[in-house]
Amino acid sequence: MITSSSSRPFAAYLAIVAGWFFSFGLQTTLYPGVVYFTLGESPERLGLAQMALTLPMLLLLPAAGVLAERRGRRKLLIIFYGLAAAAAVTLAALLATGSLSYPLLILYALGVGSCGAFVLPARDSAINPVVELANRTGHPITLQKAVILTTIAQFGAQIAGMAAGYATRWTGPAIMFAVQSGGFALGMAAAFQLPRLRTRRRDKPHVLRDLVDGVKAVFTSPVLGPMTWLMIAVGFFVVGGGFFVIIPVLVRDIYGGGYSELSSLLVVFWIGALLANLVLARFGAIERPGLVIVVAQMVTVASLGLMALHLPFWGLYVLDLGWGLGAGVAISLSRAVVQENAPSGMVARVMSVYQLGLFGGMPIGAALMGFIVAGLGPHTSALIPMAGLGLFLVWLATATPLLKVGRAANRLT
């Protein structure tokens, strides 16, 4: 059920996305810097602090998906964007007064991570009714194009946030955490402009049954299952294994770089992802998204393999850009396919399981790759995620109907 007098609900939705991901991008540069430079903590405690940001996703995402279907999504977005803004401005005040401690920083991470767990399924499942309303009010747009434009807004805002993080060297982290709070507040203000996206569900089965039904709907589907398995593989091999571990070790131990080089590589990666989505938007409807996703991930496989070579540092930027191009295609198109094929009334649960695949793979991949890199070195270790992802893509292409997925909802051709 949708009620609103707003004629531009999709514009408000894009502002909601941009507000969150600007703040998220800024956080990726601010948060580890506060742990490692301002507080002077050890690498082990830095790792624990980073884990605190993602742990709530693992624990709360499935339940958050159920909540998004049982409560108004607009209301959830307003509440949790507001809480995230309050957490960031509180951290800014603690830094400004010299009162911040490591336990308080962990509490901040758990709080913001929890907000993210509840925001994600509510925001992702809201796009379907927003697109429906836009089409009914004279602003026609397909779901696939809406997802691509949303992904462009996400990547653009995230890159802007990362770039803003460079100002921390002049302003200090307190002011920049206040800026981060402003990004969350912008998203909250935009959520007030959304229509009231009430759930269509009239039944209220037990929460555990809802959780089980959501997982079952994903992994028994010939379309949703392969897409989710792909996200698990990307989280495990690419993000956790490669980006979180191999890239930092290469920067420090092989190229003698530091924080600025690592940050610039992060920006280049997301620029590649943004460019990929700009190209997708120009192409319009992609008739064989499954095939395009597999081809794009083969670019990622090649980039991982080339990292085993002793390249000049500029070569690492080129590989990183290719990596981002492949990731941008996979993230955008797989999300569109999942949105189109999610059963009616289960979109939030399905999206939470889909996203959980990515977040579930990351910490496990990072932990394992840390030991592997310590034993083999970063160059040889890059061959492991290359081979792992390559073999996984072969399995997806031959054992699942992924290559036959067409763009129309619930269609295999």
Short mmCIF file of C-alpha atoms in Angstrom, two decimals:
data_model
loop_
_atom_site.label_atom_id
_atom_site.label_comp_id
_atom_site.label_asym_id
_atom_site.label_seq_id
_atom_site.Cartn_x
_atom_site.Cartn_y
_atom_site.Cartn_z
CA MET A 1 0.00 0.00 0.00
CA ILE A 2 1.38 3.40 -1.01
CA THR A 3 0.07 6.77 0.05
CA SER A 4 1.73 10.08 -0.74
CA SER A 5 1.20 13.35 -2.50
CA SER A 6 4.84 13.50 -3.56
CA SER A 7 5.38 13.52 -7.33
CA ARG A 8 9.10 12.83 -7.08
CA PRO A 9 9.46 9.84 -4.76
CA PHE A 10 12.42 8.43 -6.70
CA ALA A 11 14.37 11.69 -6.26
CA ALA A 12 13.81 11.45 -2.50
CA TYR A 13 14.90 7.81 -2.61
CA LEU A 14 18.15 8.75 -4.36
CA ALA A 15 18.80 11.39 -1.68
CA ILE A 16 18.28 8.74 1.01
CA VAL A 17 20.84 6.49 -0.68
CA ALA A 18 23.32 9.33 -1.25
CA GLY A 19 23.10 10.55 2.36
CA TRP A 20 23.92 7.14 3.79
CA PHE A 21 26.75 6.27 1.42
CA PHE A 22 28.42 9.67 1.65
CA SER A 23 28.63 9.12 5.39
CA PHE A 24 29.69 5.50 4.90
CA GLY A 25 32.47 6.52 2.49
CA LEU A 26 33.69 9.17 4.91
CA GLN A 27 33.64 6.60 7.70
CA THR A 28 35.89 4.21 5.77
CA THR A 29 38.69 6.77 6.00
CA LEU A 30 37.86 8.33 9.38
CA TYR A 31 37.18 5.30 11.55
CA PRO A 32 40.43 3.33 11.10
CA GLY A 33 42.38 6.57 11.34
CA VAL A 34 40.86 7.38 14.73
CA VAL A 35 41.62 3.86 15.98
CA TYR A 36 45.17 3.70 14.68
CA PHE A 37 46.38 7.32 14.75
CA THR A 38 44.30 9.26 17.27
CA LEU A 39 44.01 6.49 19.87
CA GLY A 40 47.29 4.78 18.89
CA GLU A 41 45.88 1.27 19.15
CA SER A 42 47.63 -1.93 18.01
CA PRO A 43 46.88 -3.69 14.69
CA GLU A 44 45.05 -6.43 16.60
CA ARG A 45 42.74 -3.91 18.26
CA LEU A 46 42.27 -2.17 14.90
CA GLY A 47 41.07 -5.49 13.46
CA LEU A 48 38.64 -5.99 16.34
CA ALA A 49 37.34 -2.46 15.89
CA GLN A 50 36.76 -3.06 12.17
CA MET A 51 34.97 -6.29 12.97
CA ALA A 52 32.62 -4.40 15.29
CA LEU A 53 31.36 -2.43 12.30
CA THR A 54 30.32 -5.54 10.32
CA LEU A 55 29.35 -7.93 13.11
CA PRO A 56 25.85 -6.44 13.57
CA MET A 57 25.16 -7.13 9.89
CA LEU A 58 25.84 -10.82 10.37
CA LEU A 59 23.68 -11.02 13.47
CA LEU A 60 20.80 -8.71 12.61
CA LEU A 61 20.24 -8.66 8.83
CA PRO A 62 17.76 -11.57 8.56
CA ALA A 63 15.67 -10.28 11.47
CA ALA A 64 15.88 -6.74 10.07
CA GLY A 65 14.45 -8.03 6.79
CA VAL A 66 11.46 -9.48 8.62
CA LEU A 67 10.96 -6.20 10.52
CA ALA A 68 11.02 -4.24 7.26
CA GLU A 69 8.04 -6.28 6.06
CA ARG A 70 6.11 -5.99 9.33
CA ARG A 71 6.62 -2.26 9.95
CA GLY A 72 6.52 0.84 7.76
CA ARG A 73 9.80 1.10 5.86
CA ARG A 74 9.66 4.90 5.76
CA LYS A 75 9.39 4.95 9.55
CA LEU A 76 12.33 2.54 9.92
CA LEU A 77 14.50 4.69 7.65
CA ILE A 78 13.71 7.84 9.61
CA ILE A 79 14.45 6.18 12.96
CA PHE A 80 17.71 4.48 12.07
CA TYR A 81 19.13 7.33 9.97
CA GLY A 82 18.40 9.55 12.95
CA LEU A 83 20.12 7.18 15.37
CA ALA A 84 23.17 6.95 13.10
CA ALA A 85 23.34 10.76 12.92
CA ALA A 86 23.15 10.96 16.72
CA ALA A 87 25.93 8.38 17.11
CA ALA A 88 28.24 10.24 14.72
CA VAL A 89 27.70 13.65 16.32
CA THR A 90 28.23 12.11 19.78
CA LEU A 91 31.55 10.68 18.60
CA ALA A 92 32.49 14.11 17.23
CA ALA A 93 31.78 15.67 20.63
CA LEU A 94 33.84 13.01 22.43
CA LEU A 95 36.78 13.64 20.09
CA ALA A 96 36.50 17.41 20.45
CA THR A 97 36.58 17.19 24.25
CA GLY A 98 39.32 14.55 24.39
CA SER A 99 36.94 12.07 26.06
CA LEU A 100 36.99 9.28 23.47
CA SER A 101 38.23 5.85 24.58
CA TYR A 102 38.56 2.54 22.76
CA PRO A 103 35.50 0.96 24.45
CA LEU A 104 33.38 3.98 23.51
CA LEU A 105 34.59 3.70 19.93
CA ILE A 106 33.56 0.04 19.87
CA LEU A 107 30.11 1.03 21.15
CA TYR A 108 29.88 3.56 18.32
CA ALA A 109 30.82 0.89 15.77
CA LEU A 110 28.26 -1.58 17.11
CA GLY A 111 25.60 1.15 17.13
CA VAL A 112 26.22 2.39 13.58
CA GLY A 113 26.61 -1.18 12.32
CA SER A 114 23.25 -2.07 13.88
CA CYS A 115 21.63 0.96 12.24
CA GLY A 116 23.05 -0.18 8.91
CA ALA A 117 21.61 -3.67 9.39
CA PHE A 118 18.09 -2.25 9.79
CA VAL A 119 18.46 0.45 7.12
CA LEU A 120 19.66 -1.88 4.37
CA PRO A 121 16.61 -4.15 3.87
CA ALA A 122 14.16 -1.31 4.50
CA ARG A 123 15.90 0.86 1.90
CA ASP A 124 16.43 -1.87 -0.70
CA SER A 125 12.87 -3.20 -0.48
CA ALA A 126 11.44 0.33 -0.76
CA ILE A 127 12.64 0.79 -4.32
CA ASN A 128 9.93 -1.44 -5.83
CA PRO A 129 6.93 0.57 -4.54
CA VAL A 130 8.79 3.83 -5.19
CA VAL A 131 9.23 2.84 -8.84
CA GLU A 132 5.56 1.82 -9.03
CA LEU A 133 4.47 5.20 -7.69
CA ALA A 134 6.82 7.07 -10.04
CA ASN A 135 5.32 5.21 -13.00
CA ARG A 136 1.77 6.04 -11.85
CA THR A 137 2.52 9.74 -11.33
CA GLY A 138 3.96 10.50 -14.76
CA HIS A 139 7.65 9.79 -14.13
CA PRO A 140 8.09 6.37 -15.80
CA ILE A 141 11.20 4.32 -15.05
CA THR A 142 11.98 0.61 -15.21
CA LEU A 143 13.10 -1.22 -12.10
CA GLN A 144 16.39 -2.20 -13.71
CA LYS A 145 17.20 1.40 -14.64
CA ALA A 146 16.12 2.55 -11.18
CA VAL A 147 18.54 0.07 -9.59
CA ILE A 148 21.35 1.20 -11.90
CA LEU A 149 20.71 4.89 -11.11
CA THR A 150 20.54 4.05 -7.42
CA THR A 151 23.87 2.25 -7.67
CA ILE A 152 25.38 5.27 -9.46
CA ALA A 153 24.15 7.50 -6.63
CA GLN A 154 25.58 5.04 -4.12
CA PHE A 155 29.01 4.87 -5.72
CA GLY A 156 29.17 8.61 -6.42
CA ALA A 157 28.25 9.55 -2.87
CA GLN A 158 30.62 6.95 -1.45
CA ILE A 159 33.52 8.28 -3.53
CA ALA A 160 32.66 11.84 -2.47
CA GLY A 161 32.72 10.75 1.18
CA MET A 162 36.10 9.05 0.77
CA ALA A 163 37.49 12.13 -0.96
CA ALA A 164 36.15 14.34 1.84
CA GLY A 165 38.13 12.21 4.27
CA TYR A 166 41.36 13.72 2.95
CA ALA A 167 40.39 17.01 4.65
CA THR A 168 40.88 15.31 8.04
CA ARG A 169 44.60 16.11 7.93
CA TRP A 170 43.68 19.81 8.20
CA THR A 171 40.42 19.77 10.17
CA GLY A 172 40.97 16.85 12.53
CA PRO A 173 38.55 13.93 12.88
CA ALA A 174 36.03 15.64 15.21
CA ILE A 175 34.80 18.09 12.57
CA MET A 176 34.65 15.37 9.92
CA PHE A 177 32.55 13.09 12.13
CA ALA A 178 30.16 16.04 12.47
CA VAL A 179 30.09 16.21 8.66
CA GLN A 180 29.34 12.48 8.62
CA SER A 181 26.43 13.09 10.96
CA GLY A 182 25.16 15.67 8.49
CA GLY A 183 25.09 13.06 5.73
CA PHE A 184 22.94 10.76 7.85
CA ALA A 185 20.69 13.72 8.73
CA LEU A 186 20.26 14.51 5.03
CA GLY A 187 19.09 10.95 4.43
CA MET A 188 16.65 11.20 7.32
CA ALA A 189 15.22 14.46 5.93
CA ALA A 190 14.78 12.83 2.52
CA ALA A 191 12.99 9.87 4.13
CA PHE A 192 10.30 12.29 5.35
CA GLN A 193 9.63 13.06 1.66
CA LEU A 194 9.01 9.40 0.80
CA PRO A 195 5.49 8.04 0.48
CA ARG A 196 4.28 5.90 3.34
CA LEU A 197 5.40 2.46 2.23
CA ARG A 198 3.22 0.25 4.36
CA THR A 199 3.52 -3.49 4.26
CA ARG A 200 0.89 -5.38 2.28
CA ARG A 201 1.08 -8.34 4.61
CA ARG A 202 -1.95 -9.12 6.70
CA ASP A 203 -0.63 -12.35 8.19
CA LYS A 204 1.82 -12.23 11.08
CA PRO A 205 3.42 -15.65 11.42
CA HIS A 206 6.16 -16.37 13.94
CA VAL A 207 9.36 -14.41 13.29
CA LEU A 208 11.43 -17.60 13.09
CA ARG A 209 9.10 -18.96 10.42
CA ASP A 210 9.53 -15.73 8.46
CA LEU A 211 13.31 -16.08 8.70
CA VAL A 212 13.25 -19.69 7.51
CA ASP A 213 10.83 -18.87 4.69
CA GLY A 214 13.10 -16.05 3.49
CA VAL A 215 16.20 -18.26 3.40
CA LYS A 216 14.26 -21.06 1.72
CA ALA A 217 12.83 -18.71 -0.91
CA VAL A 218 16.34 -17.62 -1.87
CA PHE A 219 18.19 -20.92 -1.99
CA THR A 220 15.42 -22.96 -3.62
CA SER A 221 15.01 -20.40 -6.42
CA PRO A 222 16.84 -21.13 -9.71
CA VAL A 223 17.47 -17.38 -10.05
CA LEU A 224 17.85 -15.98 -6.51
CA GLY A 225 20.04 -18.85 -5.32
CA PRO A 226 22.84 -18.41 -7.91
CA MET A 227 22.86 -14.64 -7.40
CA THR A 228 23.24 -15.06 -3.66
CA TRP A 229 25.93 -17.72 -4.03
CA LEU A 230 27.79 -15.30 -6.30
CA MET A 231 27.69 -12.62 -3.60
CA ILE A 232 29.04 -15.11 -1.06
CA ALA A 233 31.93 -15.89 -3.41
CA VAL A 234 32.61 -12.20 -4.09
CA GLY A 235 32.60 -11.44 -0.36
CA PHE A 236 34.86 -14.38 0.45
CA PHE A 237 37.39 -14.29 -2.39
CA VAL A 238 37.36 -10.72 -3.67
CA VAL A 239 36.43 -8.30 -0.87
CA GLY A 240 37.50 -10.22 2.23
CA GLY A 241 40.36 -12.22 0.76
CA GLY A 242 41.72 -9.76 -1.77
CA PHE A 243 40.71 -6.20 -1.02
CA PHE A 244 40.85 -6.30 2.77
CA VAL A 245 44.14 -8.21 3.03
CA ILE A 246 46.23 -8.52 -0.15
CA ILE A 247 45.97 -4.88 -1.26
CA PRO A 248 47.06 -3.37 2.12
CA VAL A 249 49.96 -5.83 2.39
CA LEU A 250 51.11 -5.00 -1.16
CA VAL A 251 50.92 -1.27 -0.45
CA ARG A 252 52.95 -1.42 2.74
CA ASP A 253 55.35 -4.33 2.30
CA ILE A 254 56.01 -4.32 -1.45
CA TYR A 255 55.57 -0.70 -2.53
CA GLY A 256 56.51 1.01 0.74
CA GLY A 257 53.33 3.07 0.73
CA GLY A 258 51.00 4.10 3.49
CA TYR A 259 47.60 5.55 4.29
CA SER A 260 47.37 7.93 1.32
CA GLU A 261 48.24 5.23 -1.23
CA LEU A 262 45.74 2.80 0.28
CA SER A 263 43.02 5.46 0.33
CA SER A 264 43.65 6.41 -3.29
CA LEU A 265 43.37 2.76 -4.33
CA LEU A 266 40.03 2.59 -2.53
CA VAL A 267 38.79 5.63 -4.46
CA VAL A 268 40.02 4.22 -7.80
CA PHE A 269 38.17 0.94 -7.14
CA TRP A 270 34.86 2.72 -6.58
CA ILE A 271 35.44 5.03 -9.54
CA GLY A 272 35.67 1.87 -11.65
CA ALA A 273 32.40 0.64 -10.16
CA LEU A 274 30.77 4.02 -10.86
CA LEU A 275 31.98 4.05 -14.49
CA ALA A 276 30.59 0.54 -15.01
CA ASN A 277 27.16 1.66 -13.87
CA LEU A 278 27.26 4.79 -16.05
CA VAL A 279 27.87 2.51 -19.04
CA LEU A 280 25.03 0.20 -17.96
CA ALA A 281 22.69 3.18 -17.68
CA ARG A 282 23.55 4.20 -21.25
CA PHE A 283 22.84 0.70 -22.56
CA GLY A 284 19.39 0.59 -20.97
CA ALA A 285 17.80 -2.82 -20.54
CA ILE A 286 20.29 -5.71 -20.35
CA GLU A 287 18.55 -8.73 -21.86
CA ARG A 288 20.98 -11.33 -20.45
CA PRO A 289 22.09 -9.97 -17.04
CA GLY A 290 23.32 -13.37 -15.85
CA LEU A 291 25.71 -13.70 -18.78
CA VAL A 292 26.98 -10.13 -18.38
CA ILE A 293 27.60 -10.70 -14.67
CA VAL A 294 29.71 -13.81 -15.34
CA VAL A 295 31.75 -12.01 -18.02
CA ALA A 296 32.32 -9.06 -15.67
CA GLN A 297 33.53 -11.37 -12.92
CA MET A 298 36.00 -12.94 -15.31
CA VAL A 299 37.59 -9.46 -15.49
CA THR A 300 37.93 -9.64 -11.71
CA VAL A 301 39.50 -13.11 -11.97
CA ALA A 302 42.05 -11.77 -14.47
CA SER A 303 42.84 -8.79 -12.23
CA LEU A 304 43.43 -11.06 -9.25
CA GLY A 305 45.78 -13.25 -11.31
CA LEU A 306 47.80 -10.29 -12.60
CA MET A 307 48.33 -9.14 -9.01
CA ALA A 308 50.67 -12.12 -8.64
CA LEU A 309 53.12 -10.32 -10.95
CA HIS A 310 55.67 -7.81 -9.67
CA LEU A 311 54.07 -4.78 -11.32
CA PRO A 312 55.03 -1.11 -10.90
CA PHE A 313 52.75 0.74 -8.54
CA TRP A 314 50.82 2.42 -11.36
CA GLY A 315 50.01 -1.07 -12.63
CA LEU A 316 48.22 -1.76 -9.36
CA TYR A 317 45.97 1.22 -10.04
CA VAL A 318 45.11 -0.21 -13.47
CA LEU A 319 44.22 -3.59 -11.97
CA ASP A 320 42.25 -1.89 -9.22
CA LEU A 321 40.24 0.04 -11.81
CA GLY A 322 39.47 -3.19 -13.71
CA TRP A 323 38.49 -4.79 -10.45
CA GLY A 324 36.07 -1.99 -9.74
CA LEU A 325 34.55 -2.21 -13.23
CA GLY A 326 33.76 -5.89 -12.75
CA ALA A 327 32.42 -5.36 -9.25
CA GLY A 328 30.20 -2.48 -10.36
CA VAL A 329 28.51 -4.60 -13.03
CA ALA A 330 28.01 -7.55 -10.67
CA ILE A 331 26.62 -5.49 -7.80
CA SER A 332 24.18 -3.51 -9.91
CA LEU A 333 22.84 -6.24 -12.20
CA SER A 334 22.64 -8.95 -9.53
CA ARG A 335 20.71 -6.59 -7.26
CA ALA A 336 18.31 -5.77 -10.11
CA VAL A 337 17.75 -9.45 -10.87
CA VAL A 338 17.08 -10.25 -7.21
CA GLN A 339 14.68 -7.29 -6.93
CA GLU A 340 12.77 -8.44 -10.03
CA ASN A 341 12.55 -12.08 -9.00
CA ALA A 342 11.86 -11.77 -5.28
CA PRO A 343 8.43 -13.23 -4.39
CA SER A 344 5.74 -10.66 -3.71
CA GLY A 345 5.61 -9.82 -0.02
CA MET A 346 9.12 -11.19 0.65
CA VAL A 347 11.34 -8.55 -0.96
CA ALA A 348 12.87 -7.29 2.29
CA ARG A 349 13.61 -10.81 3.57
CA VAL A 350 15.05 -11.87 0.22
CA MET A 351 17.25 -8.75 -0.01
CA SER A 352 18.51 -9.25 3.54
CA VAL A 353 19.56 -12.84 2.75
CA TYR A 354 21.17 -11.68 -0.51
CA GLN A 355 23.15 -8.94 1.27
CA LEU A 356 24.02 -11.30 4.10
CA GLY A 357 25.84 -13.44 1.54
CA LEU A 358 28.27 -10.60 0.86
CA PHE A 359 28.71 -9.59 4.49
CA GLY A 360 28.98 -13.20 5.62
CA GLY A 361 31.77 -13.98 3.18
CA MET A 362 33.92 -10.95 3.96
CA PRO A 363 35.10 -11.62 7.53
CA ILE A 364 35.74 -15.32 6.89
CA GLY A 365 37.71 -14.58 3.72
CA ALA A 366 39.75 -11.89 5.42
CA ALA A 367 40.62 -14.11 8.40
CA LEU A 368 41.76 -17.02 6.23
CA MET A 369 43.67 -14.87 3.75
CA GLY A 370 45.56 -13.20 6.58
CA PHE A 371 47.18 -16.51 7.48
CA ILE A 372 47.77 -17.40 3.82
CA VAL A 373 49.47 -14.09 3.02
CA ALA A 374 51.67 -14.45 6.12
CA GLY A 375 52.87 -17.84 4.82
CA LEU A 376 53.05 -17.31 1.05
CA GLY A 377 53.40 -13.56 0.60
CA PRO A 378 50.92 -11.27 -1.18
CA HIS A 379 51.90 -12.09 -4.78
CA THR A 380 51.54 -15.87 -4.60
CA SER A 381 48.48 -15.55 -2.37
CA ALA A 382 46.65 -13.60 -5.08
CA LEU A 383 46.47 -16.81 -7.13
CA ILE A 384 44.21 -18.43 -4.51
CA PRO A 385 41.22 -16.06 -4.76
CA MET A 386 41.79 -15.97 -8.53
CA ALA A 387 41.47 -19.75 -8.78
CA GLY A 388 38.68 -19.90 -6.21
CA LEU A 389 36.49 -17.32 -7.93
CA GLY A 390 37.28 -18.72 -11.39
CA LEU A 391 36.24 -22.25 -10.41
CA PHE A 392 33.15 -20.90 -8.67
CA LEU A 393 32.10 -19.07 -11.85
CA VAL A 394 32.54 -22.27 -13.86
CA TRP A 395 30.29 -24.08 -11.38
CA LEU A 396 27.66 -21.32 -11.55
CA ALA A 397 27.70 -21.34 -15.34
CA THR A 398 27.39 -25.12 -15.67
CA ALA A 399 25.38 -26.23 -12.64
CA THR A 400 22.85 -23.38 -12.37
CA PRO A 401 20.64 -21.56 -14.89
CA LEU A 402 22.47 -18.27 -14.26
CA LEU A 403 23.46 -17.76 -17.91
CA LYS A 404 19.83 -18.18 -19.00
CA VAL A 405 18.42 -15.50 -16.70
CA GLY A 406 16.52 -12.90 -18.74
CA ARG A 407 15.69 -9.37 -17.63
CA ALA A 408 11.94 -9.89 -17.22
CA ALA A 409 10.92 -10.81 -13.68
CA ASN A 410 10.67 -14.53 -12.96
CA ARG A 411 11.84 -15.51 -16.44
CA LEU A 412 14.38 -18.09 -17.56
CA THR A 413 14.96 -18.38 -21.29
#
